[in-house]
PDB file of C-alpha atoms in Angstrom:
ATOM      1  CA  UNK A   1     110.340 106.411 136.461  1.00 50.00           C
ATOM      2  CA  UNK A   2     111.576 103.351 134.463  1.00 53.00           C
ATOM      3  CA  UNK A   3     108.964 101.008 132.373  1.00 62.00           C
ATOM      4  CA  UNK A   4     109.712  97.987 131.181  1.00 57.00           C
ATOM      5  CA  UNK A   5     110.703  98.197 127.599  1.00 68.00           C
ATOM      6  CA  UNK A   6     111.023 102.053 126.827  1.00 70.00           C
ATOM      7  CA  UNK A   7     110.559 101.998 123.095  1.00 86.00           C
ATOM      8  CA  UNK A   8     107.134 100.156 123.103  1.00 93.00           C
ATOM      9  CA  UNK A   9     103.975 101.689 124.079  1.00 96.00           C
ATOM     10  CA  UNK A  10     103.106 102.344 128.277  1.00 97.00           C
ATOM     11  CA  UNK A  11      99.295 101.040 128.693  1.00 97.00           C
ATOM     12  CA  UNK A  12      96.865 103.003 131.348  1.00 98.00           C
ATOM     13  CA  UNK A  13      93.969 101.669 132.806  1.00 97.00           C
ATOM     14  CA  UNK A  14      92.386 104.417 134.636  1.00 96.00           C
ATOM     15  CA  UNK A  15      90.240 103.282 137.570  1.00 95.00           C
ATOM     16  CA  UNK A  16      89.794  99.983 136.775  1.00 94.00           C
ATOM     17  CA  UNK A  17      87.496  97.747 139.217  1.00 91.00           C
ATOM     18  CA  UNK A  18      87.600  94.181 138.476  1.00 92.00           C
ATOM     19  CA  UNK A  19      90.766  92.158 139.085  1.00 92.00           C
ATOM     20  CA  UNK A  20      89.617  89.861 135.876  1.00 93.00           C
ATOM     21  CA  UNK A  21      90.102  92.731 133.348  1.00 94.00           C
ATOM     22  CA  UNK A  22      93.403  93.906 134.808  1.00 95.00           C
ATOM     23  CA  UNK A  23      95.012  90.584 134.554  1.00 96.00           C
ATOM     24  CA  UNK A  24      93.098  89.872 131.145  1.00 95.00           C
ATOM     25  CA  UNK A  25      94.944  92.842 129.935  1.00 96.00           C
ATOM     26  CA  UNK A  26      97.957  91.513 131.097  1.00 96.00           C
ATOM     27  CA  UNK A  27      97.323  88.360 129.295  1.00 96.00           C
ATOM     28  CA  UNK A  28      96.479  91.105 125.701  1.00 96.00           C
ATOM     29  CA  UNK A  29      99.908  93.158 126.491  1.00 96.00           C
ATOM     30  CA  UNK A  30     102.119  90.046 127.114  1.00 95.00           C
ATOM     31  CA  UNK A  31     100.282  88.581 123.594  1.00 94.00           C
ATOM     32  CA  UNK A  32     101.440  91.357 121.583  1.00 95.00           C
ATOM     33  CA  UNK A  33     104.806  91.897 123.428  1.00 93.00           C
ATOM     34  CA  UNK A  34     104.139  95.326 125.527  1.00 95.00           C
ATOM     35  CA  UNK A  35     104.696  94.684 129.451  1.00 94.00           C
ATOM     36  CA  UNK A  36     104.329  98.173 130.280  1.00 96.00           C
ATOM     37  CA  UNK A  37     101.504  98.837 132.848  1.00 97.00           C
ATOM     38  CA  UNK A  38     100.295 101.856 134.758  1.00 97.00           C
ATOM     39  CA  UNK A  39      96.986 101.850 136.865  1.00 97.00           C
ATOM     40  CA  UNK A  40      95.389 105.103 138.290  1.00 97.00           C
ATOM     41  CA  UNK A  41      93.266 104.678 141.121  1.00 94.00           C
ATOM     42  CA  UNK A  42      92.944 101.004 140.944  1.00 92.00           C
ATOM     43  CA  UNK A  43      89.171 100.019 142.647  1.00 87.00           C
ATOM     44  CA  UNK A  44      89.906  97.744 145.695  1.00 82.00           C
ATOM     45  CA  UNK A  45      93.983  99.056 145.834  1.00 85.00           C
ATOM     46  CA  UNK A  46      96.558  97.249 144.787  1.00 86.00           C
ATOM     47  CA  UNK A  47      97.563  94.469 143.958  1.00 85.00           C
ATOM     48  CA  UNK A  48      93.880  92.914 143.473  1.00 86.00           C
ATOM     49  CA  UNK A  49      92.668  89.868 144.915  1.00 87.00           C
ATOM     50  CA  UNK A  50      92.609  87.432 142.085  1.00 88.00           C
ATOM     51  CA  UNK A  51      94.446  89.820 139.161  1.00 91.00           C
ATOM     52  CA  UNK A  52      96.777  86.726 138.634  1.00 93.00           C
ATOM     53  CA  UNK A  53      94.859  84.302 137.821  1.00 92.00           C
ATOM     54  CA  UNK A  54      93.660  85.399 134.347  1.00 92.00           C
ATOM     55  CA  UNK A  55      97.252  86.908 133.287  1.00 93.00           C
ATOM     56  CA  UNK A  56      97.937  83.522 132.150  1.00 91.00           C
ATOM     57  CA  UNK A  57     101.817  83.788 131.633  1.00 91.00           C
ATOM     58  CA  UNK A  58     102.637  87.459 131.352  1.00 93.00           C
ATOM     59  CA  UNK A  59     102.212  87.950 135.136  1.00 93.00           C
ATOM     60  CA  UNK A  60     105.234  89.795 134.314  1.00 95.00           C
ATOM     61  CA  UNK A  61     103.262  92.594 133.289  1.00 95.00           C
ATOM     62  CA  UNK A  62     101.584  92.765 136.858  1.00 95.00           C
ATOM     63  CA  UNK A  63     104.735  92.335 138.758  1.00 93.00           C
ATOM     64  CA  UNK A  64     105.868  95.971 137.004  1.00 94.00           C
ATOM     65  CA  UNK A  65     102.817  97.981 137.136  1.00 95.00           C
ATOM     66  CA  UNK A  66     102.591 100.834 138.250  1.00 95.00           C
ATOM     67  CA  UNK A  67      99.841 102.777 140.695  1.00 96.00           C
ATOM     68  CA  UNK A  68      99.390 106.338 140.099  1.00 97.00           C
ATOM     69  CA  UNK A  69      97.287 108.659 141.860  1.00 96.00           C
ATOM     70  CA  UNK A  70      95.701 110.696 139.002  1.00 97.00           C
ATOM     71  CA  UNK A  71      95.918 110.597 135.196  1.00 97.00           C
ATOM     72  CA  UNK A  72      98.020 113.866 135.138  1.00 97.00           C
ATOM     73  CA  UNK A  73     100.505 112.106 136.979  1.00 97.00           C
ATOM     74  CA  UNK A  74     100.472 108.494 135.221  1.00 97.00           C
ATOM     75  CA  UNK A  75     100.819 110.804 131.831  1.00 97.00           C
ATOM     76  CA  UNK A  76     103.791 113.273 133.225  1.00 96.00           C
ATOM     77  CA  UNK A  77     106.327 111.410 131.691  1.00 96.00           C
ATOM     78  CA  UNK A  78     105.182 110.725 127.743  1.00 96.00           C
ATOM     79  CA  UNK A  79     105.368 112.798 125.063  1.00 96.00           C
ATOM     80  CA  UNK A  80     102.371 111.836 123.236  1.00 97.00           C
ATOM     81  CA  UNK A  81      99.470 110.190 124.126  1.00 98.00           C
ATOM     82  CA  UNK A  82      96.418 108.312 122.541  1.00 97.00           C
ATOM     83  CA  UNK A  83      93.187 108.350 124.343  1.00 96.00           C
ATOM     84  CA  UNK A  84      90.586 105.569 123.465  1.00 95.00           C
ATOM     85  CA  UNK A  85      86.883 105.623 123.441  1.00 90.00           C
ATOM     86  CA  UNK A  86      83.787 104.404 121.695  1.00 83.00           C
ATOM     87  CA  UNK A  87      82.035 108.580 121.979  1.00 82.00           C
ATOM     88  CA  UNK A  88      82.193 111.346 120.051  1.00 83.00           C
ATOM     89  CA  UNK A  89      83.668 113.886 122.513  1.00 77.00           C
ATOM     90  CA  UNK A  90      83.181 117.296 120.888  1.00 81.00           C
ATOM     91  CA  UNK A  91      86.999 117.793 121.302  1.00 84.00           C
ATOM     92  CA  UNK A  92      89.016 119.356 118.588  1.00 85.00           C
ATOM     93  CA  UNK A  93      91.051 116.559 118.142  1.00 89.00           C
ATOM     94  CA  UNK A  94      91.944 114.216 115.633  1.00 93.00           C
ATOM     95  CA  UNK A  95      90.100 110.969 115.245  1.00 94.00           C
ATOM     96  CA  UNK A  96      92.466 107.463 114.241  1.00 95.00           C
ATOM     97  CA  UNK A  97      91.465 104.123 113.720  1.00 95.00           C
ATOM     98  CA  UNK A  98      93.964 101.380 115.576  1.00 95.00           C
ATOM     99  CA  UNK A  99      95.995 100.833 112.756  1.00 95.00           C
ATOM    100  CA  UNK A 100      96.261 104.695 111.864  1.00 96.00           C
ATOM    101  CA  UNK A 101      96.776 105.332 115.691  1.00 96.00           C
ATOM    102  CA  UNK A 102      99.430 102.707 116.373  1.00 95.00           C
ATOM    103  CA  UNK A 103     101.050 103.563 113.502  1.00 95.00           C
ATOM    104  CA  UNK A 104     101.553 107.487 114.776  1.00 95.00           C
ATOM    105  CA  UNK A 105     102.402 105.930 118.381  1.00 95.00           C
ATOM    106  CA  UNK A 106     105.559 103.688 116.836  1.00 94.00           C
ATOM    107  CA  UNK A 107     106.653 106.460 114.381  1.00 94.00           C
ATOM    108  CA  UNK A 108     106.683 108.391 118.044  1.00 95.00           C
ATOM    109  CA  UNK A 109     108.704 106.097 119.593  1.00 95.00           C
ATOM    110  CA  UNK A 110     111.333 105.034 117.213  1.00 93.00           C
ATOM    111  CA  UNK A 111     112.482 108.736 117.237  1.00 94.00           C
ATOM    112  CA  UNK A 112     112.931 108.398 120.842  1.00 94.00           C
ATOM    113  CA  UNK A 113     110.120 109.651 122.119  1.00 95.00           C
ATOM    114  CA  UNK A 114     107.372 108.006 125.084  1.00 96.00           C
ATOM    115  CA  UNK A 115     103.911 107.152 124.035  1.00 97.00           C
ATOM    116  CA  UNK A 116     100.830 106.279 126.116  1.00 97.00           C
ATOM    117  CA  UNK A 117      97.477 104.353 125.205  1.00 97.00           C
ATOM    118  CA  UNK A 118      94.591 105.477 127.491  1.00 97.00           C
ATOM    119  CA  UNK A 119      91.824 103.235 128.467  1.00 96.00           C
ATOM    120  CA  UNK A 120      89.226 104.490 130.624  1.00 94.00           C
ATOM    121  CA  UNK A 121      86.696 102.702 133.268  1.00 92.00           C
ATOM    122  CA  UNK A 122      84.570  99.270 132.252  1.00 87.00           C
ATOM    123  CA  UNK A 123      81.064 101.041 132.809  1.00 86.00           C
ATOM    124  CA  UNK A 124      82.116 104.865 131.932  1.00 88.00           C
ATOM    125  CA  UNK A 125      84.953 104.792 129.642  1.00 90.00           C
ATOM    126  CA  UNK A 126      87.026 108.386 130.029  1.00 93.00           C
ATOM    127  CA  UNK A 127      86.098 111.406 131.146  1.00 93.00           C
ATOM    128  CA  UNK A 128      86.006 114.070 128.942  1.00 92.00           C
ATOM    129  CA  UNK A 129      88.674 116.268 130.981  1.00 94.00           C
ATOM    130  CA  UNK A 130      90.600 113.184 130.881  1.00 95.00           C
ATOM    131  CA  UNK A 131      90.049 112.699 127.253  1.00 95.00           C
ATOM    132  CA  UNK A 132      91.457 116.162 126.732  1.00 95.00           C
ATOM    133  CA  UNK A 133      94.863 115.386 128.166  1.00 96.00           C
ATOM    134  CA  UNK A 134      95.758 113.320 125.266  1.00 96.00           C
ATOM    135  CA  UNK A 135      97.174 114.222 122.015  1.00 96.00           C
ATOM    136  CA  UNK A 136      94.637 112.182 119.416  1.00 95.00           C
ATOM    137  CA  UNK A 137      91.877 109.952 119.812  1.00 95.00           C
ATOM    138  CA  UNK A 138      91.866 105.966 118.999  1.00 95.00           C
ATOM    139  CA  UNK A 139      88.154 104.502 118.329  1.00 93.00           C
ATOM    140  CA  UNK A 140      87.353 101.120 117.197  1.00 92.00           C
ATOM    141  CA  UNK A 141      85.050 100.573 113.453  1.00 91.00           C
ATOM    142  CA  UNK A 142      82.699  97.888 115.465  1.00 89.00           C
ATOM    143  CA  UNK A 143      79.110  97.606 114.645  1.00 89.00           C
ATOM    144  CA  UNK A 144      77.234 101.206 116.368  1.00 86.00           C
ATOM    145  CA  UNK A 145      74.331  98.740 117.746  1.00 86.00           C
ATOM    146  CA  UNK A 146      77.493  97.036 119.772  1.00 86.00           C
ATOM    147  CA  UNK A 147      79.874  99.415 120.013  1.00 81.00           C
ATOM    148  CA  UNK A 148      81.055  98.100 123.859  1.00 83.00           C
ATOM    149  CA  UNK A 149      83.883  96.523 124.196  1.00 87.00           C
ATOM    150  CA  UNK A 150      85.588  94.927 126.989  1.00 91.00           C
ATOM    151  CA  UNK A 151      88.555  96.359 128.638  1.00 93.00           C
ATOM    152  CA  UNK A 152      91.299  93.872 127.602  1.00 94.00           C
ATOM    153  CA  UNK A 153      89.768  93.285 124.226  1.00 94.00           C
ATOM    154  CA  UNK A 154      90.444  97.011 123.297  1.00 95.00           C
ATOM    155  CA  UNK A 155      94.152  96.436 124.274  1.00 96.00           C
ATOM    156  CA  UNK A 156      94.070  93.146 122.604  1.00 96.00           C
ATOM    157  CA  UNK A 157      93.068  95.389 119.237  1.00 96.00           C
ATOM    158  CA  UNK A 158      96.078  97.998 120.207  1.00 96.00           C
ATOM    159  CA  UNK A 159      98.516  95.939 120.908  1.00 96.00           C
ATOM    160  CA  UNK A 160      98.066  94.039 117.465  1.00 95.00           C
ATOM    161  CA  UNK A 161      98.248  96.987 115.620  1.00 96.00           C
ATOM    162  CA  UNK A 162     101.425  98.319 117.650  1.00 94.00           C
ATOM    163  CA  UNK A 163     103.249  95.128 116.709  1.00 94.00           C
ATOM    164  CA  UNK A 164     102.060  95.247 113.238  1.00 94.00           C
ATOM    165  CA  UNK A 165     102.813  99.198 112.866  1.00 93.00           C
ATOM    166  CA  UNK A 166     106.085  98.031 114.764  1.00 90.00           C
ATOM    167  CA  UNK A 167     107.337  95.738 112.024  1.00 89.00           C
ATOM    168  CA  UNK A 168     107.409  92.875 114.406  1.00 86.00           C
ATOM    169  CA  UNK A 169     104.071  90.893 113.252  1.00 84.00           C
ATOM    170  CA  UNK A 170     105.599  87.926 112.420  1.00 82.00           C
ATOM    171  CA  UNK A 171     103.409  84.742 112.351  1.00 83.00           C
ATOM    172  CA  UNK A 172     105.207  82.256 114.536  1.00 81.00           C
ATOM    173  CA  UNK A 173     104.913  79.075 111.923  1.00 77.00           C
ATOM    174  CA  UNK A 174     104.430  79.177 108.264  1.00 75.00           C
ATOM    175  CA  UNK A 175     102.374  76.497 106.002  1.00 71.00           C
ATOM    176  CA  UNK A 176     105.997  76.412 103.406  1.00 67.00           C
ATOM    177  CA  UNK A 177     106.156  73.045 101.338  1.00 59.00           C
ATOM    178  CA  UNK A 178     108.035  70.533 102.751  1.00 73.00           C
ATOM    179  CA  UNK A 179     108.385  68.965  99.763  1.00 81.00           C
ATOM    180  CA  UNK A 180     110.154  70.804  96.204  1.00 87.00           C
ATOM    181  CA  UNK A 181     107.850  70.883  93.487  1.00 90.00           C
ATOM    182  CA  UNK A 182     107.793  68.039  91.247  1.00 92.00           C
ATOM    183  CA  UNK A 183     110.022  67.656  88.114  1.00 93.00           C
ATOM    184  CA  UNK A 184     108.444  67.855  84.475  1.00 94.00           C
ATOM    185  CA  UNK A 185     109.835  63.868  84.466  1.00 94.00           C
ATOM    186  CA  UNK A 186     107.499  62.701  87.181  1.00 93.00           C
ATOM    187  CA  UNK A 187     104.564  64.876  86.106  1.00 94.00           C
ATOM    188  CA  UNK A 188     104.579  63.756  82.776  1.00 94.00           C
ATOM    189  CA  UNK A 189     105.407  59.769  84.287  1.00 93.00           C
ATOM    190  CA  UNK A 190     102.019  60.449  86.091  1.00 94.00           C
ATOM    191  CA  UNK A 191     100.401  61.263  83.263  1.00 94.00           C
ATOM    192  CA  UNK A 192     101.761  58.335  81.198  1.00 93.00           C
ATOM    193  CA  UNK A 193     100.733  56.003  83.937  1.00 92.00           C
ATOM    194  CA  UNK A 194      97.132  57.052  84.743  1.00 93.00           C
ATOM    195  CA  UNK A 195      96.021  57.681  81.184  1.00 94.00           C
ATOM    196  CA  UNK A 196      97.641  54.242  80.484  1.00 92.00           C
ATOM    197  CA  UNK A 197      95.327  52.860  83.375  1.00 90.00           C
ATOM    198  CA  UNK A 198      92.128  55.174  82.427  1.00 93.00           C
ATOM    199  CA  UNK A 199      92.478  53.660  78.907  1.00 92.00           C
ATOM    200  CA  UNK A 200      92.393  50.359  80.424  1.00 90.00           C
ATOM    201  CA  UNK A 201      89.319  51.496  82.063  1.00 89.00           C
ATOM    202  CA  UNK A 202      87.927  52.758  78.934  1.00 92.00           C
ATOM    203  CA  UNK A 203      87.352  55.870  80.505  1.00 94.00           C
ATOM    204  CA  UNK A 204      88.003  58.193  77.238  1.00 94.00           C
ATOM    205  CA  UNK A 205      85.194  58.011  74.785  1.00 94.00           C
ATOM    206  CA  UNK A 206      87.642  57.621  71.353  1.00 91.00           C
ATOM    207  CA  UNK A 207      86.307  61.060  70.201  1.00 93.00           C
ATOM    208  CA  UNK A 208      87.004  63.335  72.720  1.00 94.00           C
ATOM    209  CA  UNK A 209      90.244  61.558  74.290  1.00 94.00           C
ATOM    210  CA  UNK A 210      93.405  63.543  73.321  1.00 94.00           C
ATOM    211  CA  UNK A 211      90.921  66.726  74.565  1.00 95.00           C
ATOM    212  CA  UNK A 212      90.042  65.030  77.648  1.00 96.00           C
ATOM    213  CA  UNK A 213      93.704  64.122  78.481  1.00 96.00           C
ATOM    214  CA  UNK A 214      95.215  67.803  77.799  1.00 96.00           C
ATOM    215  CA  UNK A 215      92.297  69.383  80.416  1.00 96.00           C
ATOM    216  CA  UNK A 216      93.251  66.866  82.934  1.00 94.00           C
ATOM    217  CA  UNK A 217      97.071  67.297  82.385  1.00 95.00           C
ATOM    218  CA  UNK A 218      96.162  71.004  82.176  1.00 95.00           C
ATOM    219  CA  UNK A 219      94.423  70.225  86.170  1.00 94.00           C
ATOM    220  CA  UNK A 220      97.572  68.712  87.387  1.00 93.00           C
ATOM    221  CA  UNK A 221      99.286  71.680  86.320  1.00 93.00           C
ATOM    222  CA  UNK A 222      96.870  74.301  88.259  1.00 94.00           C
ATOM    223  CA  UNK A 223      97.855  72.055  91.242  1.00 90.00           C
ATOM    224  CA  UNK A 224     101.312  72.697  91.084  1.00 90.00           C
ATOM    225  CA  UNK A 225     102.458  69.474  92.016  1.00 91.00           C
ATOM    226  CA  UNK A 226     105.321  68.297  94.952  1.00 91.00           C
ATOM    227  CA  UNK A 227     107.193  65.589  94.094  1.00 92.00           C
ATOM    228  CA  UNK A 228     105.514  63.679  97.130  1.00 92.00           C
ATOM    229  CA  UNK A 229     102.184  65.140  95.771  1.00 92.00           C
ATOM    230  CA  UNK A 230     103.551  62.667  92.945  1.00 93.00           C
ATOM    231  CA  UNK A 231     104.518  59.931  94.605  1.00 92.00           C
ATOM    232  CA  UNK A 232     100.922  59.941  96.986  1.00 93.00           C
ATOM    233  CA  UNK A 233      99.087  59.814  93.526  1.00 91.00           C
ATOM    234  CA  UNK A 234     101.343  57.284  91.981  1.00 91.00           C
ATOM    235  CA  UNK A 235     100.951  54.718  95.075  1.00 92.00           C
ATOM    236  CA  UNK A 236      96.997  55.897  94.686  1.00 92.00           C
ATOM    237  CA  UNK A 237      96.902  54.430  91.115  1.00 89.00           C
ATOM    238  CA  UNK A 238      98.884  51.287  92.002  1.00 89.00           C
ATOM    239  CA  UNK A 239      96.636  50.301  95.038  1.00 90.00           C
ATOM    240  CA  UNK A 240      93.744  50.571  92.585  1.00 86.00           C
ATOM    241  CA  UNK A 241      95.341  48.172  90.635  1.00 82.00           C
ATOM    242  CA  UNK A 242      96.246  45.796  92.662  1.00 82.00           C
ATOM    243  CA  UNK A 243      92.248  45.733  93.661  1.00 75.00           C
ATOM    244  CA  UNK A 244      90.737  42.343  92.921  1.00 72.00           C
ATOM    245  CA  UNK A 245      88.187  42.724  90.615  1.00 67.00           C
ATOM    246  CA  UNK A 246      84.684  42.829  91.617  1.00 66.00           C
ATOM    247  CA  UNK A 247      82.633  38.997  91.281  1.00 56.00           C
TER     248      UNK A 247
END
């Protein structure tokens, strides 16, 4: 059997029932850059009436799924799988978070090797025999008075993780400066022209003045001023000036 993208993680949805979840997963995998999917015993057969129309654009995903019998047979090709579930199973097996978890799946895979997530029913979750086919368990910290979560939203949380474990998290814009910051010269211009203006104004009481102007030029500094930050607050002071005064 060939998957999509071999060294990213496979996703199984084990008897899943409503078309809505299967294609919101979709939608979570194609988010997070897995397209990967294997259904076991899909409610209904397969493909479901209607699983398109909440994949958004990563119907991708559903054009390469694949239907497997059992779980034994969806798992027969990885070499380490993660089961997930909101229980305590009794199962001698060790317990990661999604960031711990993802992190052991994409250490797994860049040596080469397959890795699974398992995702179990929307009303039942796992069953414990299936639970004991995987190598570690993934649970979610949510609040224990609503610990349920939907079926895509838990892949939603994995697949984050995967790409963040994966080195690949990379936000798609950044909020850089699109202007340099502003030259000692036109800071201390600025300064020059508004304390020139709030002298005018006879803002400074003649006591406290030169402290008054070194906490203001002190609150320009915190700002850490553009040069169009500069310029805004230059053509700011002239517009007041040019204000007629009040009658």
């Amino acid at each position: 059997m060939t998957d999509s993208s071999p060294n990213r993680p496979v996703i199984i949805l084990v008897e899943p029932q409503l078309a809505e979840n299967i294609g919101m997963t979709a939608r979570a995998m194609g988010n997070f850059g897995l397209d990967a999917l294997r259904i076991v015993n899909p409610k209904g057969g397969w493909p479901m009436k209607g699983v398109r129309e909440t994949a958004s654009s990563a119907t991708h995903v559903l054009d390469g799924t694949t239907v497997f019998p059992t779980v034994p047979e969806a798992l027969a090709d990885l070499h380490y799988v993660l089961a997930t579930t909101a229980r305590e199973r009794g199962q001698m097996k060790r317990v990661f978070g999604p960031d711990e978890g993802m992190a052991k799946a994409a250490g797994r895979l860049s040596a080469g090797e397959k890795v699974g997530i398992l995702f179990g029913r929307e009303r039942v979750g796992l069953s414990n025999d299936e639970v004991s086919l995987a190598d570690a368990i993934v649970t979610f910290p949510v609040d224990p008075d609503h610990a349920s979560l939907n079926l895509a939203q838990s892949v939603l949380l994995m697949g984050y993780e995967w790409r963040r474990a994966a080195g690949r998290a990379v936000l798609p814009f950044a909020g850089a400066m699109r202007s340099g910051p502003a030259p000692r010269e036109a800071l201390i211009s600025l300064f020059e022209s508004l304390e020139s203006d709030l002298d005018a104004a006879g803002y400074y009481p003649p006591a406290k003045r030169d402290g008054m102007i070194r906490n203001m030029r002190d609150m320009f500094h915190r700002m850490a001023m553009t040069e169009q930050d500069v310029r805004t607050f230059r053509g700011a002071l002239r517009a007041l000036a040019r204000r007629p005064p009040e009658e």
